Short mmCIF file of C-alpha atoms in Angstrom, two decimals:
data_model
loop_
_atom_site.label_atom_id
_atom_site.label_comp_id
_atom_site.label_asym_id
_atom_site.label_seq_id
_atom_site.Cartn_x
_atom_site.Cartn_y
_atom_site.Cartn_z
CA UNK A 14 -15.85 19.52 3.18
CA UNK A 15 -18.83 19.87 0.62
CA UNK A 16 -21.12 16.73 0.06
CA UNK A 17 -19.43 15.28 -3.09
CA UNK A 18 -16.06 15.67 -1.17
CA UNK A 19 -16.98 13.78 2.01
CA UNK A 20 -18.76 11.13 -0.18
CA UNK A 21 -15.74 10.35 -2.12
CA UNK A 22 -13.34 10.01 1.07
CA UNK A 23 -16.05 7.89 2.40
CA UNK A 24 -15.84 5.61 -1.10
CA UNK A 25 -11.76 5.66 -1.03
CA UNK A 26 -11.47 4.71 2.72
CA UNK A 27 -13.62 1.79 2.66
CA UNK A 28 -10.84 -0.51 2.72
CA UNK A 29 -7.27 -0.56 4.17
CA UNK A 30 -4.61 0.21 1.78
CA UNK A 31 -0.63 -0.13 2.16
CA UNK A 32 2.11 1.78 1.33
CA UNK A 33 5.92 1.34 1.12
CA UNK A 34 8.08 4.34 1.50
CA UNK A 35 11.95 4.27 1.27
CA UNK A 36 15.12 6.13 0.41
CA UNK A 37 16.88 4.92 -2.05
CA UNK A 38 20.80 5.10 -2.41
CA UNK A 39 20.39 8.11 -0.03
CA UNK A 40 18.69 10.28 -2.66
CA UNK A 41 15.13 11.15 -2.71
CA UNK A 42 12.63 9.46 -0.96
CA UNK A 43 9.89 7.26 -2.45
CA UNK A 44 6.28 6.10 -1.67
CA UNK A 45 4.14 3.73 -3.23
CA UNK A 46 0.61 2.94 -2.81
CA UNK A 47 -0.85 -0.25 -3.87
CA UNK A 48 -4.62 -0.14 -4.09
CA UNK A 49 -7.83 -1.83 -5.64
CA UNK A 50 -9.07 1.53 -6.39
CA UNK A 51 -8.52 2.65 -9.84
CA UNK A 52 -9.63 6.31 -9.26
CA UNK A 53 -7.21 6.76 -6.20
CA UNK A 54 -5.26 9.68 -7.97
CA UNK A 55 -8.39 11.36 -8.71
CA UNK A 56 -9.62 10.96 -5.11
CA UNK A 57 -6.70 12.26 -3.22
CA UNK A 58 -7.51 15.37 -4.73
CA UNK A 59 -10.90 15.65 -2.37
CA UNK A 60 -8.86 14.80 0.46
CA UNK A 61 -5.66 17.34 -0.09
CA UNK A 62 -5.44 18.11 3.76
CA UNK A 63 -5.10 14.61 4.92
CA UNK A 64 -2.46 13.45 2.16
CA UNK A 65 -0.59 16.30 2.41
CA UNK A 66 -0.16 15.92 5.91
CA UNK A 67 0.38 12.18 5.67
CA UNK A 68 3.24 12.40 3.10
CA UNK A 69 4.84 15.60 5.34
CA UNK A 70 4.55 13.44 8.48
CA UNK A 71 6.03 10.28 6.84
CA UNK A 72 8.82 12.38 5.31
CA UNK A 73 9.58 14.00 8.79
CA UNK A 74 10.49 10.32 10.03
CA UNK A 75 13.98 9.20 9.87
CA UNK A 76 13.25 5.95 8.04
CA UNK A 77 9.57 4.73 7.38
CA UNK A 78 9.97 1.03 6.73
CA UNK A 79 5.97 0.14 5.55
CA UNK A 80 2.65 1.23 6.94
CA UNK A 81 -1.01 1.21 6.04
CA UNK A 82 -4.01 3.56 6.25
CA UNK A 83 -6.38 2.19 8.70
CA UNK A 84 -10.24 3.37 8.37
CA UNK A 85 -11.73 3.44 12.18
CA UNK A 86 -15.54 5.18 12.37
CA UNK A 87 -14.88 6.62 8.82
CA UNK A 88 -11.84 8.42 9.92
CA UNK A 89 -8.35 7.33 8.69
CA UNK A 90 -5.41 6.41 10.69
CA UNK A 91 -1.92 5.74 9.90
CA UNK A 92 -0.04 2.87 11.16
CA UNK A 93 3.50 2.40 10.37
CA UNK A 94 6.55 1.21 11.06
CA UNK A 95 9.72 3.26 11.44
CA UNK A 96 13.43 3.19 12.55
CA UNK A 97 14.55 5.71 15.57
CA UNK A 98 17.71 7.56 15.58
CA UNK A 99 19.11 4.60 17.69
CA UNK A 100 18.21 2.22 14.92
CA UNK A 101 15.50 0.65 17.03
CA UNK A 102 11.86 -0.11 15.53
CA UNK A 103 8.67 1.50 16.59
CA UNK A 104 5.18 1.29 15.59
CA UNK A 105 2.67 3.98 15.82
CA UNK A 106 -0.87 4.77 14.77
CA UNK A 107 -1.32 8.41 14.30
CA UNK A 108 -4.53 10.32 13.76
CA UNK A 109 -3.54 12.52 10.74
CA UNK A 110 -6.49 14.96 11.15
CA UNK A 111 -5.98 15.65 14.78
CA UNK A 112 -2.37 15.40 14.73
CA UNK A 113 -2.09 13.23 17.47
CA UNK A 114 -0.33 9.92 18.01
CA UNK A 115 -2.76 7.60 19.79
CA UNK A 116 -0.16 4.43 20.13
CA UNK A 117 3.31 3.95 20.16
CA UNK A 118 5.35 0.99 20.98
CA UNK A 119 8.95 0.05 20.76
CA UNK A 120 9.18 -3.36 19.02
CA UNK A 121 11.03 -6.16 19.95
CA UNK A 122 12.89 -6.47 16.48
CA UNK A 123 16.81 -6.76 17.21
CA UNK A 124 18.48 -3.78 15.92
CA UNK A 125 20.54 -5.65 13.42
CA UNK A 126 17.58 -6.65 11.68
CA UNK A 127 18.06 -5.63 7.78
CA UNK A 128 14.31 -6.22 7.09
CA UNK A 129 11.21 -5.68 8.75
CA UNK A 130 7.74 -5.12 7.35
CA UNK A 131 4.22 -4.08 8.66
CA UNK A 132 0.87 -5.41 7.85
CA UNK A 133 -2.46 -4.44 9.43
CA UNK A 134 -5.93 -5.54 9.51
CA UNK A 135 -9.02 -4.37 11.49
CA UNK A 136 -12.35 -5.34 11.71
CA UNK A 137 -15.38 -3.85 13.81
CA UNK A 138 -13.49 -4.31 17.10
CA UNK A 139 -10.04 -4.87 17.06
CA UNK A 140 -6.83 -4.26 15.01
CA UNK A 141 -4.14 -6.86 14.36
CA UNK A 142 -0.69 -5.06 13.46
CA UNK A 143 1.75 -7.82 12.25
CA UNK A 144 5.52 -7.21 11.88
CA UNK A 145 7.55 -9.59 10.20
CA UNK A 146 11.44 -9.12 10.19
CA UNK A 147 14.50 -10.83 9.58
CA UNK A 148 17.53 -11.29 12.02
CA UNK A 149 20.30 -11.52 8.97
CA UNK A 150 22.82 -8.52 8.67
CA UNK A 151 23.95 -9.76 5.13
CA UNK A 152 20.97 -10.23 2.83
CA UNK A 153 22.73 -13.13 1.13
CA UNK A 154 22.96 -15.21 4.69
CA UNK A 155 19.22 -15.49 6.05
CA UNK A 156 19.42 -16.66 9.44
CA UNK A 157 15.62 -16.52 10.00
CA UNK A 158 12.05 -14.64 9.61
CA UNK A 159 10.41 -13.89 12.58
CA UNK A 160 7.17 -12.05 13.24
CA UNK A 161 5.11 -10.13 16.11
CA UNK A 162 1.62 -9.83 16.04
CA UNK A 163 0.00 -6.92 18.27
CA UNK A 164 -3.59 -7.24 18.80
CA UNK A 165 -5.20 -3.80 19.56
CA UNK A 166 -8.39 -2.69 21.04
CA UNK A 167 -10.87 -0.60 19.51
CA UNK A 168 -9.13 2.30 21.90
CA UNK A 169 -5.81 1.36 20.56
CA UNK A 170 -4.50 -0.46 23.68
CA UNK A 171 -2.83 -3.77 23.75
CA UNK A 172 -4.65 -6.89 24.26
CA UNK A 173 -2.15 -9.37 23.18
CA UNK A 174 1.06 -9.78 21.84
CA UNK A 175 2.45 -12.88 20.20
CA UNK A 176 6.10 -13.38 19.36
CA UNK A 177 6.92 -16.11 16.56
CA UNK A 178 9.86 -18.04 18.08
CA UNK A 179 10.48 -20.30 15.05
CA UNK A 180 12.53 -18.80 12.07
CA UNK A 181 11.26 -19.61 8.57
CA UNK A 182 13.57 -20.98 6.00
CA UNK A 183 13.83 -18.95 2.71
CA UNK A 184 15.91 -18.15 -0.29
CA UNK A 185 17.46 -15.11 -1.55
CA UNK A 186 14.92 -12.39 -0.86
CA UNK A 187 12.86 -13.35 1.98
CA UNK A 188 9.46 -11.84 2.91
CA UNK A 189 6.60 -12.78 4.64
CA UNK A 190 3.13 -11.24 4.28
CA UNK A 191 0.05 -11.71 5.99
CA UNK A 192 -3.10 -12.22 3.71
CA UNK A 193 -6.77 -11.68 5.12
CA UNK A 194 -9.15 -14.14 3.17
CA UNK A 195 -12.84 -13.62 4.65
CA UNK A 196 -12.20 -13.99 8.17
CA UNK A 197 -8.92 -15.93 8.12
CA UNK A 198 -5.67 -14.91 8.36
CA UNK A 199 -2.83 -16.68 6.56
CA UNK A 200 0.44 -16.13 6.84
CA UNK A 201 2.35 -16.27 3.61
CA UNK A 202 6.24 -17.00 3.21
CA UNK A 203 8.08 -16.09 -0.03
CA UNK B 11 -14.95 4.63 -16.02
CA UNK B 12 -11.41 5.37 -17.57
CA UNK B 13 -11.54 4.69 -21.19
CA UNK B 14 -8.43 2.82 -22.29
CA UNK B 15 -8.89 2.84 -26.24
CA UNK B 16 -6.24 4.00 -28.76
CA UNK B 17 -6.34 7.64 -29.64
CA UNK B 18 -8.88 8.65 -26.87
CA UNK B 19 -7.57 11.84 -24.84
CA UNK B 20 -7.69 9.41 -21.40
CA UNK B 21 -5.02 11.60 -19.98
CA UNK B 22 -7.14 14.48 -19.35
CA UNK B 23 -10.41 12.71 -19.10
CA UNK B 24 -10.71 13.35 -15.42
CA UNK B 25 -10.13 17.02 -15.88
CA UNK B 26 -13.54 17.51 -17.53
CA UNK B 27 -16.07 18.25 -15.02
CA UNK B 28 -18.85 16.59 -17.04
CA UNK B 29 -17.24 13.04 -15.95
CA UNK B 30 -17.63 13.85 -12.48
CA UNK B 31 -17.87 11.82 -10.27
CA UNK B 32 -15.25 9.22 -11.71
CA UNK B 33 -16.65 5.57 -10.34
CA UNK B 34 -13.97 2.70 -9.62
CA UNK B 35 -13.86 -0.30 -11.70
CA UNK B 36 -13.83 -3.20 -9.10
CA UNK B 37 -10.80 -5.71 -8.40
CA UNK B 38 -8.42 -3.59 -10.57
CA UNK B 39 -5.15 -3.81 -8.85
CA UNK B 40 -3.09 -0.98 -9.33
CA UNK B 41 0.19 0.85 -8.10
CA UNK B 42 0.90 4.43 -7.76
CA UNK B 43 4.23 5.67 -6.78
CA UNK B 44 6.75 8.53 -7.25
CA UNK B 45 8.73 10.95 -4.75
CA UNK B 46 7.34 12.87 -1.87
CA UNK B 47 8.15 15.98 -3.63
CA UNK B 48 6.25 15.00 -6.56
CA UNK B 49 3.16 13.96 -4.77
CA UNK B 50 3.19 17.20 -2.63
CA UNK B 51 3.59 19.50 -5.73
CA UNK B 52 0.54 17.72 -7.29
CA UNK B 53 -1.56 17.92 -4.18
CA UNK B 54 -0.59 21.47 -3.43
CA UNK B 55 -1.65 22.24 -7.34
CA UNK B 56 -4.94 21.06 -6.58
CA UNK B 57 -5.46 19.33 -9.95
CA UNK B 58 -6.24 15.68 -10.31
CA UNK B 59 -2.99 13.38 -10.79
CA UNK B 60 -3.71 11.56 -13.87
CA UNK B 61 -2.70 8.26 -15.32
CA UNK B 62 -0.24 9.98 -17.70
CA UNK B 63 2.12 11.99 -15.23
CA UNK B 64 5.47 11.96 -16.18
CA UNK B 65 6.99 11.67 -12.72
CA UNK B 66 4.03 9.79 -10.65
CA UNK B 67 3.59 6.28 -11.98
CA UNK B 68 0.20 4.67 -12.36
CA UNK B 69 -0.30 1.26 -13.49
CA UNK B 70 -2.81 -1.72 -13.15
CA UNK B 71 -0.79 -4.85 -12.74
CA UNK B 72 -3.63 -7.75 -12.44
CA UNK B 73 -7.47 -8.18 -11.23
CA UNK B 74 -7.64 -9.55 -7.56
CA UNK B 75 -8.47 -8.50 -4.02
CA UNK B 76 -6.60 -6.95 -1.08
CA UNK B 77 -2.96 -6.56 -2.63
CA UNK B 78 -0.34 -6.72 -0.30
CA UNK B 79 3.06 -5.65 -1.37
CA UNK B 80 6.85 -5.71 -0.99
CA UNK B 81 9.41 -3.62 -2.56
CA UNK B 82 13.35 -4.81 -2.82
CA UNK B 83 15.99 -4.16 -5.06
CA UNK B 84 17.15 -6.79 -7.29
CA UNK B 85 19.56 -7.10 -10.27
CA UNK B 86 19.75 -3.31 -10.49
CA UNK B 87 16.01 -2.60 -10.27
CA UNK B 88 13.57 -2.13 -8.06
CA UNK B 89 10.99 -5.08 -8.02
CA UNK B 90 7.39 -5.16 -6.29
CA UNK B 91 6.19 -8.33 -4.97
CA UNK B 92 2.59 -8.56 -4.68
CA UNK B 93 0.40 -10.96 -3.04
CA UNK B 94 -3.63 -10.84 -3.33
CA UNK B 95 -6.71 -12.80 -3.07
CA UNK B 96 -7.50 -14.52 -6.22
CA UNK B 97 -10.44 -13.57 -8.21
CA UNK B 98 -11.85 -15.74 -10.95
CA UNK B 99 -13.02 -14.32 -14.15
CA UNK B 100 -16.45 -15.01 -13.96
CA UNK B 101 -16.54 -13.22 -10.41
CA UNK B 102 -15.25 -10.10 -11.78
CA UNK B 103 -17.91 -7.52 -12.33
CA UNK B 104 -19.30 -6.95 -15.94
CA UNK B 105 -17.80 -3.74 -16.20
CA UNK B 106 -14.11 -4.90 -14.92
CA UNK B 107 -14.52 -7.57 -17.67
CA UNK B 108 -15.56 -5.61 -20.49
CA UNK B 109 -13.18 -2.57 -19.94
CA UNK B 110 -10.15 -4.40 -18.72
CA UNK B 111 -9.87 -7.82 -19.76
CA UNK B 112 -9.23 -11.08 -17.94
CA UNK B 113 -7.08 -12.25 -15.24
CA UNK B 114 -3.16 -13.20 -15.92
CA UNK B 115 -3.97 -16.10 -14.17
CA UNK B 116 -6.93 -18.23 -14.93
CA UNK B 117 -7.50 -20.92 -12.19
CA UNK B 118 -9.56 -23.97 -13.38
CA UNK B 119 -13.52 -23.44 -12.47
CA UNK B 120 -13.66 -26.36 -9.81
CA UNK B 121 -10.75 -23.83 -7.74
CA UNK B 122 -12.30 -21.99 -4.86
CA UNK B 123 -11.40 -18.42 -5.76
CA UNK B 124 -11.72 -17.74 -2.10
CA UNK B 125 -8.77 -19.94 -1.07
CA UNK B 126 -6.18 -19.04 -3.21
CA UNK B 127 -3.53 -16.16 -3.10
CA UNK B 128 -1.56 -15.15 -6.36
CA UNK B 129 1.67 -13.77 -6.59
CA UNK B 130 3.08 -11.69 -9.01
CA UNK B 131 6.53 -9.45 -9.21
CA UNK B 132 7.41 -6.57 -11.98
CA UNK B 133 9.94 -4.08 -12.09
CA UNK B 134 8.71 -0.36 -10.91
CA UNK B 135 11.44 1.35 -12.42
CA UNK B 136 10.12 1.58 -16.09
CA UNK B 137 10.41 5.32 -16.85
CA UNK B 138 13.28 7.40 -18.09
CA UNK B 139 13.05 9.58 -15.17
CA UNK B 140 14.19 7.13 -12.66
CA UNK B 141 16.99 6.08 -15.00
CA UNK B 142 19.50 7.87 -12.96
CA UNK B 143 18.90 5.42 -9.83
CA UNK B 144 20.47 2.68 -11.94
#
């Protein structure tokens, strides 16, 4: 990798950026990236190998729900939530460059959950993976939104798992997002 | 910087090596979305995906930091709901203000920008190419 491309990759990966991947009406699969970097489309050209591997890996999964790219020691890792063949949910951290799964855990999300979403945050020493999910079967009948927080060490081993025991009250389109403002994490109910 | 003036050939601005390296304009939140196949095809071509691509959508939706998005289906359209940290207009970098204008929500000066979250929702299916999904 030449110096220009290496500098560009470091510039791109200075922040975590989330993505959402989904199949719509059993047709083609889509992926959406949300970033603060207006030159995102330009910069992925310089990291062609990573993004090709990244997109092909996601596409190979049965159903990716959501994920984020985490930068650790200037290397990108893919953190994502996906559904297994048996309808259970798993979270995974995958090293795209070395083609290696560093962490994988079957979550406590009930199999009949219709919606689940993943957010991740990291600082120098710890990663938090936050999964929110609904226990409702019908979208119009929301029985509750719950959350699970996984705290992982720098070596991607579990430090702590916190499970929300209280359902939240929502309207027709519930969603929970975790927003990081400076050093505080705020759980946003929508 | 990517210019945004009328009649300016901005679609292929990034193709001109004289403009390398491009610099990011800070705090401009944007989305990029398309099919897996289209992203792979563009990457394999080795060319820059520009903002005028017919199949990969690219758009700025607001100024701010740390966007967190949900995508859902509502009234026959795909909608994005994005939460982000608010950035006051005066705290935006000069280049951002000059080139891309103000925030869609301007809170009073007395409000601390670092303690507020902005929500916005918008449709992702704005292109004819996605009409077959309707």
